[in-house]
Coordinates of N, CA and C in Angstrom, one line a residue:
X29 N 32.6 22.6 -11.3 CA 32.5 21.4 -10.4 C 31.0 21.2 -10.0
X30 N 30.4 22.4 -9.6 CA 29.0 22.3 -9.2 C 28.1 21.8 -10.3
X31 N 28.4 22.2 -11.5 CA 27.6 21.7 -12.7 C 27.7 20.2 -12.8
X32 N 29.0 19.7 -12.7 CA 29.2 18.3 -12.8 C 28.4 17.5 -11.7
X33 N 28.5 18.0 -10.5 CA 27.8 17.3 -9.4 C 26.3 17.4 -9.6
X34 N 25.8 18.5 -10.1 CA 24.3 18.6 -10.4 C 23.9 17.6 -11.4
X35 N 24.7 17.5 -12.5 CA 24.4 16.6 -13.6 C 24.4 15.1 -13.1
X36 N 25.5 14.8 -12.3 CA 25.6 13.5 -11.8 C 24.4 13.1 -10.9
X37 N 24.0 14.1 -10.0 CA 22.9 13.8 -9.1 C 21.6 13.6 -9.9
X38 N 21.4 14.4 -11.0 CA 20.2 14.3 -11.8 C 20.2 12.9 -12.5
X39 N 21.3 12.5 -13.1 CA 21.4 11.2 -13.7 C 21.2 10.0 -12.7
X40 N 21.7 10.2 -11.5 CA 21.5 9.2 -10.5 C 20.1 9.1 -10.1
X41 N 19.4 10.2 -10.0 CA 18.0 10.3 -9.7 C 17.1 9.6 -10.8
X42 N 17.5 9.9 -12.0 CA 16.7 9.3 -13.1 C 16.8 7.8 -13.2
X43 N 18.0 7.3 -12.8 CA 18.2 5.8 -12.8 C 17.3 5.2 -11.7
X44 N 17.2 5.9 -10.6 CA 16.4 5.4 -9.5 C 14.9 5.4 -9.9
X45 N 14.5 6.4 -10.6 CA 13.1 6.4 -11.1 C 12.8 5.3 -12.1
X46 N 13.7 5.0 -13.0 CA 13.5 3.9 -13.9 C 13.5 2.6 -13.2
X47 N 14.3 2.4 -12.2 CA 14.3 1.1 -11.5 C 13.0 1.0 -10.7
X48 N 12.6 2.1 -10.1 CA 11.4 2.0 -9.3 C 10.2 1.7 -10.2
X49 N 10.1 2.3 -11.4 CA 9.0 2.1 -12.3 C 9.0 0.6 -12.8
X50 N 10.2 0.1 -13.0 CA 10.4 -1.3 -13.5 C 9.8 -2.3 -12.5
X51 N 10.1 -2.0 -11.2 CA 9.6 -2.9 -10.1 C 8.1 -2.8 -10.1
X52 N 7.6 -1.6 -10.2 CA 6.1 -1.4 -10.1 C 5.5 -2.1 -11.3
X53 N 6.0 -1.9 -12.5 CA 5.5 -2.6 -13.7 C 5.4 -4.1 -13.6
X54 N 6.5 -4.7 -13.0 CA 6.5 -6.1 -12.9 C 5.5 -6.6 -11.9
X55 N 5.3 -5.8 -10.8 CA 4.3 -6.2 -9.7 C 2.9 -5.9 -10.1
X56 N 2.6 -5.0 -11.0 CA 1.3 -4.6 -11.3 C 0.4 -5.8 -11.8
X57 N 1.0 -6.6 -12.6 CA 0.3 -7.8 -13.1 C 0.0 -8.8 -12.0
X58 N 1.0 -9.0 -11.1 CA 0.8 -9.9 -10.0 C -0.3 -9.3 -9.0
X59 N -0.2 -8.0 -8.7 CA -1.2 -7.4 -7.8 C -2.6 -7.5 -8.4
X60 N -2.7 -7.3 -9.7 CA -4.0 -7.4 -10.3 C -4.5 -8.9 -10.2
X61 N -3.7 -9.8 -10.4 CA -4.1 -11.2 -10.3 C -4.5 -11.6 -8.9
X62 N -3.8 -11.1 -7.9 CA -4.1 -11.4 -6.5 C -5.4 -10.7 -6.1
X63 N -5.5 -9.4 -6.6 CA -6.8 -8.7 -6.3 C -8.0 -9.4 -6.9
X64 N -7.8 -9.9 -8.1 CA -8.9 -10.7 -8.8 C -9.2 -11.9 -8.0
X65 N -8.2 -12.6 -7.5 CA -8.4 -13.9 -6.8 C -9.1 -13.6 -5.4
X66 N -8.7 -12.5 -4.8 CA -9.3 -12.1 -3.5 C -10.8 -11.8 -3.7
X67 N -11.1 -10.9 -4.7 CA -12.4 -10.5 -4.9 C -13.4 -11.6 -5.5
X68 N -12.9 -12.4 -6.4 CA -13.7 -13.3 -7.1 C -13.7 -14.7 -6.6
X69 N -12.8 -15.0 -5.7 CA -12.7 -16.4 -5.1 C -12.9 -16.3 -3.6
X70 N -12.0 -15.5 -2.9 CA -12.0 -15.4 -1.5 C -13.2 -14.7 -0.9
X71 N -13.4 -13.5 -1.3 CA -14.6 -12.7 -0.7 C -15.9 -13.2 -1.3
X72 N -16.0 -13.5 -2.6 CA -17.2 -14.1 -3.1 C -17.6 -15.4 -2.5
X73 N -16.6 -16.3 -2.3 CA -16.8 -17.6 -1.7 C -17.3 -17.5 -0.3
X74 N -16.7 -16.5 0.5 CA -17.1 -16.3 1.9 C -18.6 -15.8 1.9
X75 N -18.8 -14.8 1.0 CA -20.1 -14.1 1.0 C -21.3 -15.1 0.6
X76 N -21.0 -15.9 -0.4 CA -22.0 -16.8 -0.9 C -22.0 -18.1 -0.2
X77 N -21.0 -18.4 0.6 CA -20.9 -19.7 1.3 C -20.6 -20.8 0.3
X78 N -19.9 -20.4 -0.8 CA -19.6 -21.4 -1.9 C -18.2 -21.9 -1.6
X79 N -18.1 -23.1 -1.1 CA -16.8 -23.7 -0.8 C -16.0 -24.1 -2.0
X80 N -16.7 -24.3 -3.1 CA -16.0 -24.7 -4.4 C -15.2 -23.4 -4.8
X81 N -15.9 -22.3 -4.8 CA -15.2 -21.1 -5.2 C -14.1 -20.7 -4.2
X82 N -14.5 -20.7 -2.9 CA -13.5 -20.3 -1.8 C -12.3 -21.3 -1.8
X83 N -12.6 -22.6 -1.9 CA -11.6 -23.6 -1.8 C -10.6 -23.5 -2.9
X84 N -11.0 -23.0 -4.1 CA -10.1 -22.9 -5.2 C -8.9 -22.0 -5.1
X85 N -9.0 -21.1 -4.1 CA -7.9 -20.2 -3.9 C -6.9 -20.6 -2.8
X86 N -7.2 -21.7 -2.1 CA -6.4 -22.2 -1.0 C -5.5 -23.4 -1.5
X87 N -4.2 -23.4 -1.2 CA -3.3 -24.5 -1.4 C -3.7 -25.6 -0.4
X88 N -3.7 -26.9 -0.9 CA -4.1 -28.0 0.0 C -3.2 -28.0 1.3
X89 N -3.7 -28.2 2.4 CA -3.0 -28.2 3.6 C -2.7 -26.9 4.3
X90 N -3.3 -25.8 3.7 CA -3.2 -24.5 4.3 C -3.7 -24.5 5.7
X91 N -3.0 -23.7 6.6 CA -3.5 -23.6 8.0 C -4.1 -22.2 8.2
X92 N -5.1 -22.1 9.1 CA -5.8 -20.9 9.4 C -5.6 -20.6 10.9
X93 N -5.0 -19.5 11.3 CA -4.7 -19.2 12.7 C -5.3 -17.8 13.0
X94 N -5.5 -17.6 14.3 CA -5.9 -16.3 14.7 C -6.6 -16.3 16.1
X95 N -7.4 -15.3 16.3 CA -8.2 -15.2 17.5 C -9.5 -14.6 17.2
X96 N -10.5 -15.1 17.9 CA -11.9 -14.6 17.8 C -12.4 -14.4 19.2
X97 N -12.9 -13.1 19.4 CA -13.3 -12.7 20.8 C -12.3 -13.1 21.8
X98 N -11.0 -12.9 21.5 CA -9.9 -13.1 22.4 C -9.5 -14.5 22.6
X99 N -10.2 -15.4 21.9 CA -9.8 -16.9 22.0 C -9.0 -17.3 20.8
X100 N -8.0 -18.2 21.1 CA -7.2 -18.7 20.0 C -8.1 -19.5 19.0
X101 N -7.7 -19.4 17.7 CA -8.4 -20.0 16.6 C -7.4 -20.7 15.8
X102 N -7.6 -22.0 15.5 CA -6.8 -22.8 14.6 C -7.6 -23.8 13.9
X103 N -7.4 -23.8 12.6 CA -8.1 -24.9 11.8 C -7.2 -25.2 10.6
X104 N -7.4 -26.4 10.1 CA -6.9 -26.7 8.7 C -7.8 -26.0 7.7
X105 N -7.4 -25.9 6.5 CA -8.3 -25.3 5.5 C -9.5 -26.2 5.3
X106 N -9.3 -27.5 5.4 CA -10.5 -28.4 5.2 C -11.5 -28.2 6.3
X107 N -11.1 -28.0 7.6 CA -12.1 -27.7 8.6 C -12.7 -26.4 8.5
X108 N -11.9 -25.4 8.0 CA -12.4 -24.0 7.8 C -13.5 -24.1 6.7
X109 N -13.2 -24.8 5.6 CA -14.2 -24.8 4.5 C -15.4 -25.6 4.9
X110 N -15.3 -26.6 5.8 CA -16.4 -27.4 6.3 C -17.3 -26.4 7.1
X111 N -16.7 -25.6 7.9 CA -17.4 -24.6 8.7 C -18.2 -23.6 7.8
X112 N -17.6 -23.2 6.8 CA -18.2 -22.3 5.8 C -19.4 -23.0 5.2
X113 N -19.2 -24.2 4.8 CA -20.3 -25.0 4.1 C -21.5 -25.2 5.0
X114 N -21.2 -25.4 6.3 CA -22.3 -25.7 7.3 C -22.9 -24.5 8.1
X115 N -22.6 -23.3 7.7 CA -23.2 -22.2 8.3 C -24.1 -21.4 7.3
X116 N -24.9 -20.6 7.8 CA -25.7 -19.7 6.9 C -24.7 -18.7 6.3
X117 N -24.8 -18.6 5.0 CA -23.9 -17.6 4.3 C -24.3 -16.2 4.7
X118 N -23.3 -15.3 4.6 CA -23.7 -13.9 4.8 C -24.7 -13.4 3.8
X119 N -24.7 -13.9 2.6 CA -25.6 -13.5 1.6 C -27.1 -13.9 2.0
X120 N -27.2 -15.1 2.5 CA -28.5 -15.6 2.9 C -29.0 -15.0 4.3
X121 N -28.0 -14.5 5.1 CA -28.4 -13.9 6.4 C -29.1 -12.6 6.2
X122 N -28.8 -11.9 5.1 CA -29.3 -10.6 4.9 C -28.6 -9.5 5.7
X123 N -27.5 -9.9 6.4 CA -26.8 -8.9 7.2 C -25.7 -8.3 6.3
X124 N -25.2 -7.1 6.7 CA -24.2 -6.5 5.8 C -22.9 -7.3 5.7
X125 N -22.3 -7.2 4.5 CA -21.1 -7.9 4.2 C -20.2 -6.9 3.4
X126 N -19.0 -6.8 3.8 CA -18.1 -5.9 3.0 C -16.7 -6.5 3.1
X127 N -16.0 -6.6 2.0 CA -14.6 -7.0 2.0 C -13.8 -5.8 1.4
X128 N -12.7 -5.5 2.1 CA -11.9 -4.4 1.6 C -10.4 -4.8 1.6
X129 N -9.8 -4.7 0.5 CA -8.3 -5.0 0.4 C -7.6 -3.7 0.9
X130 N -6.8 -3.8 1.9 CA -6.1 -2.7 2.4 C -4.7 -2.6 1.8
X131 N -4.1 -3.7 1.6 CA -2.7 -3.7 1.0 C -2.3 -5.0 0.4
X132 N -1.6 -5.0 -0.6 CA -1.0 -6.2 -1.2 C 0.5 -5.9 -1.5
X133 N 1.4 -6.8 -1.0 CA 2.8 -6.6 -1.2 C 3.3 -7.9 -1.8
X134 N 4.0 -7.7 -2.9 CA 4.6 -8.8 -3.7 C 6.1 -8.7 -3.7
X135 N 6.7 -9.9 -3.5 CA 8.2 -10.0 -3.6 C 8.4 -11.4 -4.3
X136 N 8.8 -11.3 -5.6 CA 9.1 -12.5 -6.4 C 7.8 -13.3 -6.5
X137 N 7.9 -14.5 -5.9 CA 6.7 -15.4 -6.0 C 5.9 -15.5 -4.8
X138 N 6.1 -14.6 -3.8 CA 5.3 -14.6 -2.6 C 4.7 -13.2 -2.4
X139 N 3.6 -13.2 -1.7 CA 2.8 -12.0 -1.5 C 2.1 -12.1 -0.2
X140 N 1.7 -10.9 0.4 CA 0.9 -10.8 1.6 C -0.2 -9.8 1.3
X141 N -1.4 -10.2 1.6 CA -2.6 -9.2 1.5 C -3.2 -9.0 2.8
X142 N -3.5 -7.8 3.1 CA -4.2 -7.4 4.3 C -5.6 -7.0 3.9
X143 N -6.6 -7.6 4.6 CA -8.0 -7.4 4.2 C -8.9 -7.1 5.4
X144 N -9.8 -6.2 5.3 CA -10.9 -6.1 6.3 C -12.1 -6.8 5.8
X145 N -12.8 -7.5 6.7 CA -14.0 -8.2 6.3 C -15.1 -7.9 7.4
X146 N -16.2 -7.3 6.9 CA -17.3 -7.1 7.8 C -18.3 -8.2 7.4
X147 N -18.7 -9.0 8.4 CA -19.5 -10.2 8.2 C -20.3 -10.5 9.4
X148 N -21.6 -10.7 9.2 CA -22.6 -10.8 10.3 C -22.4 -9.6 11.2
X149 N -22.1 -9.8 12.5 CA -21.9 -8.7 13.4 C -20.4 -8.5 13.8
X150 N -19.5 -9.1 12.9 CA -18.1 -9.1 13.2 C -17.3 -8.2 12.2
X151 N -16.2 -7.7 12.7 CA -15.2 -7.1 11.8 C -13.9 -7.9 12.0
X152 N -13.4 -8.4 10.9 CA -12.2 -9.2 10.9 C -11.1 -8.5 10.1
X153 N -9.9 -8.7 10.6 CA -8.7 -8.3 9.8 C -8.0 -9.6 9.4
X154 N -7.9 -9.9 8.1 CA -7.2 -11.1 7.6 C -5.9 -10.7 7.0
X155 N -4.9 -11.5 7.3 CA -3.6 -11.5 6.6 C -3.5 -12.8 5.8
X156 N -3.4 -12.7 4.5 CA -3.4 -13.8 3.7 C -2.0 -13.9 3.0
X157 N -1.3 -15.0 3.2 CA 0.0 -15.3 2.6 C -0.2 -16.0 1.3
X158 N 0.3 -15.5 0.2 CA 0.1 -16.1 -1.1 C 1.5 -16.6 -1.6
X159 N 1.4 -17.7 -2.5 CA 2.6 -18.1 -3.2 C 2.1 -18.4 -4.6
X160 N 2.9 -18.0 -5.6 CA 2.6 -18.2 -7.0 C 3.1 -19.6 -7.3
X161 N 2.1 -20.5 -7.6 CA 2.5 -21.9 -7.8 C 1.9 -22.3 -9.2
X162 N 2.8 -22.7 -10.1 CA 2.4 -23.1 -11.5 C 1.6 -21.9 -12.1
X163 N 2.0 -20.7 -11.9 CA 1.4 -19.5 -12.5 C 0.2 -19.0 -11.9
X164 N -0.3 -19.6 -10.7 CA -1.5 -19.2 -10.1 C -1.2 -18.8 -8.6
X165 N -1.8 -17.7 -8.2 CA -1.6 -17.2 -6.8 C -2.6 -17.9 -5.9
X166 N -2.0 -18.6 -4.9 CA -2.8 -19.4 -4.0 C -2.5 -19.0 -2.5
X167 N -3.5 -19.0 -1.7 CA -3.3 -18.7 -0.3 C -2.6 -20.0 0.4
X168 N -1.5 -19.7 1.0 CA -0.8 -20.8 1.7 C -0.8 -20.7 3.2
X169 N -1.4 -19.6 3.7 CA -1.6 -19.4 5.1 C -2.6 -18.2 5.3
X170 N -3.5 -18.4 6.3 CA -4.4 -17.3 6.6 C -4.3 -17.1 8.1
X171 N -4.2 -15.8 8.4 CA -4.3 -15.4 9.8 C -5.4 -14.3 10.0
X172 N -6.1 -14.4 11.0 CA -7.2 -13.5 11.2 C -7.4 -13.1 12.7
X173 N -8.0 -11.9 12.9 CA -8.4 -11.5 14.2 C -9.7 -10.8 14.1
X174 N -10.4 -10.8 15.2 CA -11.7 -10.2 15.4 C -11.5 -8.8 15.9
X175 N -11.9 -7.8 15.2 CA -11.8 -6.4 15.7 C -13.1 -5.9 16.3
X176 N -14.1 -6.7 16.5 CA -15.4 -6.3 16.9 C -15.4 -5.9 18.4
X177 N -14.4 -6.3 19.2 CA -14.4 -6.0 20.6 C -14.3 -4.5 20.9

């Protein structure tokens, strides 16, 4: 009986490993695509102040929420991009800039990315909600907070 239970437990464990690997394999492609979009569109666009690159990752009508220096922050993506367009870019400022992806979680066609951004004299934590639309991962909501305090 002990042998039977041991074999049953081992088979059950192997099935769990296969299912876990399958989920990971399916998500690896999506995580790679989101990572690429964050690095080559979101962070690059912010760093260079290039609203064409930055805007390409946002779904039209996206909302941006958060707080900066303890004050509520709310903009539409169009107002956010206009602000990026009309400020000195971090690249041109000569001040340090660093973007770091902390986590990406994917479930079916939605995902959330957590990112640290050091820009000017600020440290931001961004939470970006993505949706895969027509095969492309786009930001559909941005939340941010200022960690500099």
